[in-house]
Short mmCIF file of C-alpha atoms and ligand atoms in Angstrom, two decimals:
data_model
loop_
_atom_site.label_atom_id
_atom_site.label_comp_id
_atom_site.label_asym_id
_atom_site.label_seq_id
_atom_site.Cartn_x
_atom_site.Cartn_y
_atom_site.Cartn_z
CA MET A 1 140.59 49.09 103.43
CA SER A 2 140.54 45.29 103.43
CA ARG A 3 137.69 43.23 101.99
CA GLU A 4 136.85 41.97 105.44
CA ASN A 5 136.51 45.46 106.84
CA LEU A 6 134.37 46.49 103.93
CA LYS A 7 132.01 43.58 104.59
CA ILE A 8 131.69 44.52 108.22
CA LEU A 9 131.02 48.13 107.30
CA THR A 10 128.31 47.13 104.84
CA LEU A 11 126.69 44.91 107.43
CA ALA A 12 126.81 47.68 110.02
CA ALA A 13 125.23 50.11 107.56
CA THR A 14 122.45 47.66 106.78
CA ILE A 15 121.66 47.12 110.45
CA GLY A 16 121.75 50.86 111.09
CA PHE A 17 119.31 51.48 108.27
CA SER A 18 116.89 48.80 109.48
CA VAL A 19 116.94 50.20 113.00
CA ALA A 20 116.21 53.68 111.66
CA VAL A 21 113.27 52.45 109.59
CA THR A 22 111.85 50.48 112.50
CA THR A 23 112.19 53.47 114.81
CA LEU A 24 110.44 55.71 112.31
CA LEU A 25 107.59 53.25 111.89
CA PHE A 26 107.30 52.83 115.62
CA ARG A 27 107.18 56.58 116.16
CA TYR A 28 104.61 56.95 113.45
CA TYR A 29 102.28 54.41 114.99
CA SER A 30 102.70 55.50 118.60
CA ASN A 31 102.18 59.09 117.55
CA LYS A 32 99.02 58.11 115.74
CA ASN A 33 97.62 56.33 118.78
CA ASN A 34 98.50 59.12 121.16
CA SER A 35 96.89 61.70 119.00
CA LEU A 36 93.64 59.79 118.96
CA SER A 37 93.51 59.03 122.64
CA SER A 38 94.59 62.24 124.22
CA PHE A 39 93.24 64.99 122.04
CA ASP A 40 89.68 66.03 121.60
CA VAL A 41 89.56 64.75 118.06
CA ASP A 42 86.26 65.47 116.38
CA GLU A 43 84.70 62.04 116.02
CA ASN A 44 82.39 63.28 113.36
CA ASN A 45 85.11 64.77 111.29
CA THR A 46 85.14 62.67 108.18
CA ALA A 47 87.84 64.91 106.81
CA THR A 48 90.52 64.23 109.41
CA PRO A 49 93.68 63.35 107.51
CA LYS A 50 95.86 60.40 108.32
CA PRO A 51 99.07 61.54 109.97
CA THR A 52 101.97 61.57 107.58
CA PRO A 53 104.90 59.34 108.48
CA THR A 54 107.45 61.90 107.34
CA PRO A 55 105.94 65.27 108.14
CA THR A 56 109.30 67.03 108.25
CA SER A 57 110.06 66.23 104.66
CA ASN A 58 107.55 68.76 103.38
CA PRO A 59 109.06 71.74 101.65
CA THR A 60 108.69 75.14 103.25
CA PRO A 61 105.36 76.52 102.15
CA SER A 62 105.18 79.26 99.64
CA THR A 63 103.40 82.25 101.06
CA SER A 64 102.50 83.68 97.71
CA SER A 65 98.81 83.88 97.28
CA THR A 66 96.09 83.48 94.76
CA ASN A 67 92.51 84.43 95.33
CA ASN A 68 91.27 81.28 93.81
CA ASP A 69 90.08 78.43 96.02
CA VAL A 70 90.84 75.77 93.46
CA ASN A 71 94.40 76.88 92.79
CA GLN A 72 95.09 77.15 96.47
CA GLY A 73 93.70 73.73 97.08
CA GLN A 74 95.72 72.18 94.32
CA LYS A 75 98.84 73.79 95.64
CA LYS A 76 98.26 72.37 99.12
CA GLN A 77 97.40 69.04 97.58
CA GLN A 78 100.63 68.87 95.65
CA GLN A 79 102.63 69.77 98.72
CA SER A 80 101.29 66.90 100.71
CA GLN A 81 101.78 64.33 97.93
CA PRO A 82 102.33 61.51 97.74
CA GLN A 83 99.81 60.33 100.30
CA PRO A 84 97.31 57.71 99.20
CA GLN A 85 94.69 58.84 101.76
CA VAL A 86 94.58 62.50 100.72
CA LEU A 87 91.15 63.62 99.59
CA ASP A 88 90.87 64.55 95.95
CA ILE A 89 90.59 68.24 95.33
CA GLU A 90 86.82 68.45 94.87
CA GLU A 91 86.21 66.36 97.95
CA LEU A 92 88.61 68.49 99.92
CA ILE A 93 86.89 71.74 98.95
CA ALA A 94 83.41 70.30 99.53
CA LYS A 95 84.26 68.96 102.97
CA CYS A 96 86.80 71.47 104.17
CA GLY A 97 86.40 74.64 102.13
CA PHE A 98 84.52 77.84 102.79
CA CYS A 99 81.29 76.51 101.26
CA ARG A 100 81.02 73.32 103.29
CA PRO A 101 77.47 72.63 104.46
CA GLU A 102 78.13 73.52 108.11
CA MET A 103 79.03 77.04 106.99
CA THR A 104 76.33 77.65 104.41
CA ASP A 105 73.43 76.14 106.36
CA SER A 106 71.05 78.94 107.27
CA ASN A 107 70.33 77.20 110.57
CA LYS A 108 74.00 76.86 111.44
CA GLU A 109 74.89 77.26 115.07
CA SER A 110 75.84 80.76 116.13
CA PRO A 111 79.52 81.00 116.96
CA ASN A 112 78.63 83.34 119.84
CA ASN A 113 79.93 82.08 123.22
CA SER A 114 81.63 79.03 121.73
CA ILE A 115 84.81 79.47 123.78
CA SER A 116 85.41 79.05 127.51
CA THR A 117 86.08 81.91 129.88
CA TYR A 118 89.83 82.51 130.13
CA HIS A 119 92.18 85.32 130.97
CA ARG A 120 95.64 84.68 129.57
CA HIS A 121 96.88 83.26 126.28
CA TYR A 122 100.40 81.92 125.70
CA PHE A 123 101.70 81.33 122.18
CA LEU A 124 104.88 79.28 121.92
CA CYS A 125 107.09 80.43 119.06
CA THR A 126 108.03 77.08 117.55
CA GLY A 127 109.37 78.24 114.20
CA ILE A 128 107.95 75.06 112.68
CA PRO A 129 105.78 75.62 109.57
CA SER A 130 102.22 74.67 110.39
CA GLU A 131 101.84 71.90 107.80
CA GLU A 132 104.60 70.06 109.61
CA TRP A 133 102.88 70.17 112.99
CA PRO A 134 101.90 66.68 114.07
CA ALA A 135 98.36 66.34 115.45
CA LYS A 136 99.96 66.33 118.88
CA LEU A 137 102.02 69.47 118.43
CA TYR A 138 104.29 68.88 121.41
CA SER A 139 105.56 65.61 119.97
CA ALA A 140 107.26 67.62 117.20
CA THR A 141 110.52 68.16 119.10
CA PRO A 142 112.11 67.07 122.40
CA LEU A 143 112.21 70.73 123.44
CA LEU A 144 108.44 71.09 122.98
CA GLU A 145 107.94 67.84 124.86
CA SER A 146 109.82 69.14 127.86
CA PHE A 147 107.85 72.38 127.75
CA GLN A 148 104.68 70.35 127.78
CA GLN A 149 105.82 68.55 130.95
CA VAL A 150 106.40 71.89 132.67
CA MET A 151 103.15 73.42 131.47
CA LYS A 152 101.17 70.43 132.68
CA LYS A 153 102.38 71.12 136.21
CA TYR A 154 100.96 74.65 136.07
CA GLU A 155 97.84 73.90 134.09
CA ASN A 156 95.62 75.34 136.76
CA ASN A 157 96.51 78.87 137.56
CA PRO A 158 94.53 79.97 140.62
CA ARG A 159 94.41 83.57 139.39
CA LYS A 160 93.71 83.35 135.70
CA ASN A 161 92.43 80.60 133.45
CA GLN A 162 95.00 80.23 130.74
CA VAL A 163 95.35 78.75 127.28
CA VAL A 164 98.63 77.63 125.73
CA ASN A 165 98.98 77.16 121.98
CA GLY A 166 101.76 76.89 119.45
CA SER A 167 102.52 79.26 116.61
CA ASP A 168 104.81 79.26 113.60
CA ILE A 169 106.64 82.39 114.80
CA PRO A 170 110.38 81.67 114.72
CA PRO A 171 112.17 81.83 118.08
CA ALA A 172 115.30 83.98 118.40
CA ASN A 173 117.38 80.86 118.98
CA LYS A 174 116.62 77.38 117.77
CA ASP A 175 117.62 75.71 121.04
CA THR A 176 115.21 77.73 123.16
CA LEU A 177 111.63 78.93 122.81
CA ASP A 178 110.15 82.39 122.87
CA VAL A 179 106.69 82.72 124.36
CA ILE A 180 104.22 85.49 123.61
CA ILE A 181 101.76 86.31 126.38
CA PHE A 182 98.45 88.20 126.22
CA PRO A 183 97.04 90.36 127.75
CA GLU A 184 100.51 91.34 129.00
CA MET A 185 101.64 91.87 125.37
CA VAL A 186 105.13 90.60 126.10
CA LYS A 187 107.51 88.13 124.55
CA LEU A 188 109.67 86.08 126.88
CA VAL A 189 112.81 85.40 124.87
CA GLY A 190 115.14 82.41 125.00
CA LEU A 191 113.21 80.23 127.44
CA THR A 192 114.39 76.81 128.49
CA PRO A 193 112.00 74.44 130.27
CA ASP A 194 113.59 75.67 133.54
CA THR A 195 113.01 79.36 132.93
CA MET A 196 109.53 78.61 131.54
CA GLU A 197 108.83 76.96 134.87
CA LYS A 198 109.99 80.09 136.68
CA ALA A 199 107.68 82.24 134.57
CA LEU A 200 104.72 79.96 135.20
CA GLN A 201 105.51 79.90 138.93
CA TYR A 202 105.58 83.67 138.93
CA PHE A 203 102.13 83.84 137.40
CA GLN A 204 100.82 81.52 140.10
CA ASP A 205 101.55 84.30 142.59
CA ASN A 206 101.25 87.45 140.51
CA ASP A 207 98.41 88.83 138.44
CA THR A 208 100.62 90.50 135.90
CA ILE A 209 104.29 91.11 135.14
CA ASP A 210 106.06 93.54 137.43
CA LEU A 211 109.59 93.79 136.11
CA SER A 212 110.96 94.65 139.53
CA ASN A 213 110.29 91.14 140.79
CA PHE A 214 110.02 89.10 137.59
CA PRO A 215 112.82 86.48 137.37
CA SER A 216 115.74 88.59 136.16
CA GLU A 217 117.25 85.79 134.05
CA ILE A 218 114.25 85.97 131.72
CA GLN A 219 114.45 88.48 128.89
CA VAL A 220 111.14 90.33 128.51
CA GLU A 221 110.30 92.20 125.33
CA GLN A 222 107.30 94.53 125.21
CA LEU A 223 105.22 94.02 122.06
CA ASN A 224 103.37 96.63 120.04
CA GLY A 225 100.71 96.58 117.41
CA LYS A 226 98.13 93.90 116.67
CA TYR A 227 98.56 90.17 116.33
CA ILE A 228 96.23 87.97 114.33
CA PHE A 229 96.49 84.21 114.84
CA ILE A 230 94.72 81.79 112.52
CA CYS A 231 94.33 78.10 113.16
CA THR A 232 96.32 76.30 110.45
CA HIS A 233 96.72 72.96 112.22
CA LYS A 234 96.20 70.68 109.24
CA GLN A 235 97.10 67.41 110.90
CA LYS A 236 94.59 68.14 113.62
CA ASP A 237 91.78 69.06 111.27
CA GLN A 238 91.64 69.42 107.49
CA ARG A 239 89.15 72.28 107.69
CA CYS A 240 91.63 74.41 109.63
CA GLY A 241 94.41 73.04 107.41
CA TYR A 242 92.57 74.12 104.27
CA CYS A 243 90.98 77.43 105.32
CA GLY A 244 93.75 78.64 107.63
CA PRO A 245 96.63 79.07 105.19
CA ILE A 246 94.36 80.74 102.60
CA LEU A 247 93.26 83.28 105.20
CA VAL A 248 96.85 83.84 106.38
CA ASP A 249 97.91 84.61 102.79
CA GLN A 250 94.97 86.86 102.05
CA LEU A 251 95.22 88.80 105.30
CA ARG A 252 98.95 89.35 104.77
CA ASP A 253 98.32 90.46 101.19
CA GLN A 254 95.64 92.97 102.10
CA ILE A 255 97.60 94.22 105.10
CA ASN A 256 100.58 94.86 102.82
CA GLN A 257 98.39 96.53 100.20
CA ARG A 258 97.03 98.85 102.85
CA GLY A 259 100.49 99.56 104.23
CA LEU A 260 99.59 98.19 107.65
CA GLU A 261 102.35 95.59 107.93
CA LYS A 262 103.99 97.47 110.79
CA GLU A 263 100.73 97.56 112.74
CA ILE A 264 99.27 94.10 112.16
CA GLN A 265 101.14 90.81 112.07
CA VAL A 266 99.54 87.54 111.02
CA PHE A 267 100.63 84.06 112.10
CA GLY A 268 99.46 80.47 112.09
CA THR A 269 98.48 78.86 115.37
CA SER A 270 97.92 75.27 116.44
CA HIS A 271 94.50 73.86 117.24
CA VAL A 272 92.49 76.34 119.30
CA GLY A 273 89.27 74.33 119.59
CA GLY A 274 86.15 74.53 117.43
CA HIS A 275 87.17 72.97 114.09
CA LYS A 276 83.68 73.37 112.72
CA TYR A 277 84.08 77.15 112.93
CA ALA A 278 87.18 77.09 110.66
CA GLY A 279 88.50 79.61 109.58
CA ASN A 280 89.22 80.39 113.18
CA VAL A 281 90.80 83.81 113.61
CA LEU A 282 92.02 85.34 116.88
CA VAL A 283 92.80 89.05 117.17
CA PHE A 284 95.02 90.45 119.96
CA PRO A 285 94.62 92.74 121.71
CA PRO A 286 92.02 92.28 123.10
CA GLY A 287 91.69 88.58 122.19
CA ASN A 288 88.60 88.50 119.99
CA TRP A 289 87.92 85.04 118.58
CA TYR A 290 86.14 84.79 115.21
CA GLY A 291 84.71 81.72 113.53
CA TYR A 292 83.29 80.84 110.08
CA VAL A 293 85.71 83.41 108.63
CA THR A 294 85.97 83.33 104.83
CA PRO A 295 88.08 85.31 102.34
CA ASP A 296 85.10 87.67 102.00
CA ASP A 297 85.59 88.71 105.63
CA VAL A 298 89.27 89.53 105.33
CA SER A 299 88.86 93.27 104.84
CA SER A 300 86.38 93.62 107.70
CA ILE A 301 88.71 91.64 109.96
CA ILE A 302 91.42 94.18 109.17
CA ASP A 303 89.03 97.12 109.68
CA SER A 304 87.87 95.78 113.02
CA THR A 305 91.41 95.00 114.13
CA ILE A 306 92.22 98.68 113.63
CA SER A 307 88.98 100.12 114.99
CA GLY A 308 88.55 97.71 117.89
CA GLU A 309 84.93 97.10 116.88
CA VAL A 310 83.73 93.50 117.17
CA ILE A 311 82.29 91.72 114.11
CA GLN A 312 79.14 90.32 115.72
CA LYS A 313 78.18 87.64 113.18
CA LEU A 314 81.59 85.97 113.42
CA HIS A 315 82.27 86.56 117.11
CA ARG A 316 82.99 83.47 119.23
CA GLY A 317 84.00 85.32 122.39
CA THR A 318 86.74 87.49 123.85
CA MET A 319 89.55 86.65 126.23
CA GLY A 320 89.01 88.13 129.66
CA THR A 321 85.24 88.32 129.42
CA GLU A 322 82.73 86.05 131.12
CA ILE A 323 81.44 83.52 128.56
CA PRO A 324 78.19 81.81 129.52
CA LYS A 325 78.46 78.00 129.38
CA LYS A 326 77.01 76.48 126.24
CA GLU A 327 75.55 73.09 125.37
CA LYS A 328 78.03 70.29 124.86
CA SER A 329 77.46 70.27 121.11
CA ASN A 330 79.64 73.34 120.82
CA LYS A 331 82.76 71.67 122.09
CA HIS A 332 84.31 71.25 118.68
C1 LIG B 401 77.70 64.23 112.97
O1 LIG B 401 77.28 64.03 111.66
C2 LIG B 401 75.90 63.78 111.51
C3 LIG B 401 75.63 63.43 110.05
O2 LIG B 401 76.29 64.32 109.19
C4 LIG B 401 75.13 65.00 112.01
O3 LIG B 401 73.74 64.74 111.90
C5 LIG B 401 75.48 65.27 113.45
O4 LIG B 401 74.86 66.44 113.90
C6 LIG B 401 76.98 65.44 113.59
N1 LIG B 401 77.33 65.56 115.00
C7 LIG B 401 78.17 66.51 115.44
C8 LIG B 401 78.49 66.45 116.90
O5 LIG B 401 78.65 67.37 114.73
C1 LIG B 402 95.20 75.31 122.39
O1 LIG B 402 94.26 75.75 123.32
C2 LIG B 402 93.04 75.05 123.34
C3 LIG B 402 92.12 75.70 124.31
O2 LIG B 402 91.45 76.72 123.68
C4 LIG B 402 93.28 73.61 123.68
O3 LIG B 402 92.06 72.91 123.64
C5 LIG B 402 94.25 73.03 122.69
O4 LIG B 402 94.55 71.72 123.05
C6 LIG B 402 95.52 73.85 122.63
N1 LIG B 402 96.30 73.30 121.53
C7 LIG B 402 97.57 72.98 121.63
C8 LIG B 402 98.19 72.36 120.45
O5 LIG B 402 98.21 73.17 122.64
C1 LIG B 403 76.39 86.97 122.24
O1 LIG B 403 76.13 86.59 123.57
C2 LIG B 403 76.08 87.67 124.49
C3 LIG B 403 75.85 87.08 125.87
O2 LIG B 403 76.98 86.43 126.31
C4 LIG B 403 75.00 88.64 124.11
O3 LIG B 403 75.03 89.74 124.99
C5 LIG B 403 75.22 89.10 122.69
O4 LIG B 403 74.16 89.92 122.29
C6 LIG B 403 75.33 87.93 121.75
N1 LIG B 403 75.67 88.41 120.43
C7 LIG B 403 75.03 88.00 119.33
C8 LIG B 403 75.49 88.59 118.05
O5 LIG B 403 74.13 87.18 119.38
C1 LIG B 404 103.36 91.98 143.03
C2 LIG B 404 103.44 90.62 143.60
O1 LIG B 404 102.45 90.05 143.99
N1 LIG B 404 104.61 90.04 143.60
C3 LIG B 404 104.84 88.69 144.05
C4 LIG B 404 105.08 87.83 142.84
O2 LIG B 404 105.44 86.55 143.25
C5 LIG B 404 106.61 86.50 144.02
C6 LIG B 404 106.89 85.04 144.32
O3 LIG B 404 107.08 84.36 143.10
C7 LIG B 404 106.42 87.25 145.29
O4 LIG B 404 107.62 87.27 146.06
C8 LIG B 404 106.02 88.66 144.95
O5 LIG B 404 105.71 89.35 146.11
#
């Protein structure tokens, strides 16, 4: 290669690098603005973390578990280093842990009826580890963005109020999404935005899935057992980001110890609403939402998942039941 060519190559590489850096910075800042304007960010949440410019560079989380708050916290802290804005460990535990004032206050608000009436819950299987979810989950990949466009069109289902959230469940294929739907207890496998649109259209006209007229190009898998989803959306709220992964680990541990791993599966979910109730735990079927869940509640969550009995003191509401409207203060 001649000297001249080498020079041109070097110049081209330099320009390429600068463009990449500028694009990254631009995406970081536009993402940051979007997430503030279009999500119901808790204004009072002093613990909201700054978005990380390179969220995908985090290592895959270890799912090993310790029962110790401090160790857990330090582990999480190390994973998200180096970030100048990260709270120090004591601050993090005080503001986001299981003993934060909003949980220990004897006059704390009851979690009862702190969700809205709804009848169907979709969980997108993103396969993305929860600590990498940006505050606006759908901005994580172009595929999720196009799903969001489709879902927006069908936001209002005339038959059933519905909720769509993300999960860290891996899809069968990385170029498509799988979607889990309750109360139908099915997984739609290998969806593209087009076939997702067909499924949503179908639900506009049908109350539940009848395989004889469900779009035949969509693969439907019937699910068994129980599913527990825990809000672990750290970049949306540090309380969920701190409490969620600890509860995921501890539930999985105890479920394994009790030999229930075939019956109960535990996953992380994106923001479900109600940060102040973190740990937020959702049990399907039937779709019981629990708030203020701590490691002390893990064994009763498992018991109640098996028995079907509701834990009253933690109960936020149940999918498919009429929830009386509450004061505005319960929005978050
Ligand atoms: C916001 O924080 C203040 C001071 O901690 C508290 O008095 C107030 O109730 C909080 N508001 C909400 C909506 O949580
Ligand atoms: C999940 O559902 C809740 C409704 O309960 C909604 O407020 C929230 O924005 C959804 N989150 C995502 C990331 O889609
Ligand atoms: C929760 O609210 C319902 C009314 O929607 C009520 O029947 C029930 O007793 C309440 N549970 C608790 C534990 O307060
Ligand atoms: C059972 C039922 O209501 N099926 C309807 C589902 O929706 C399609 C149109 O998408 C109708 O053709 C079916 O009759």
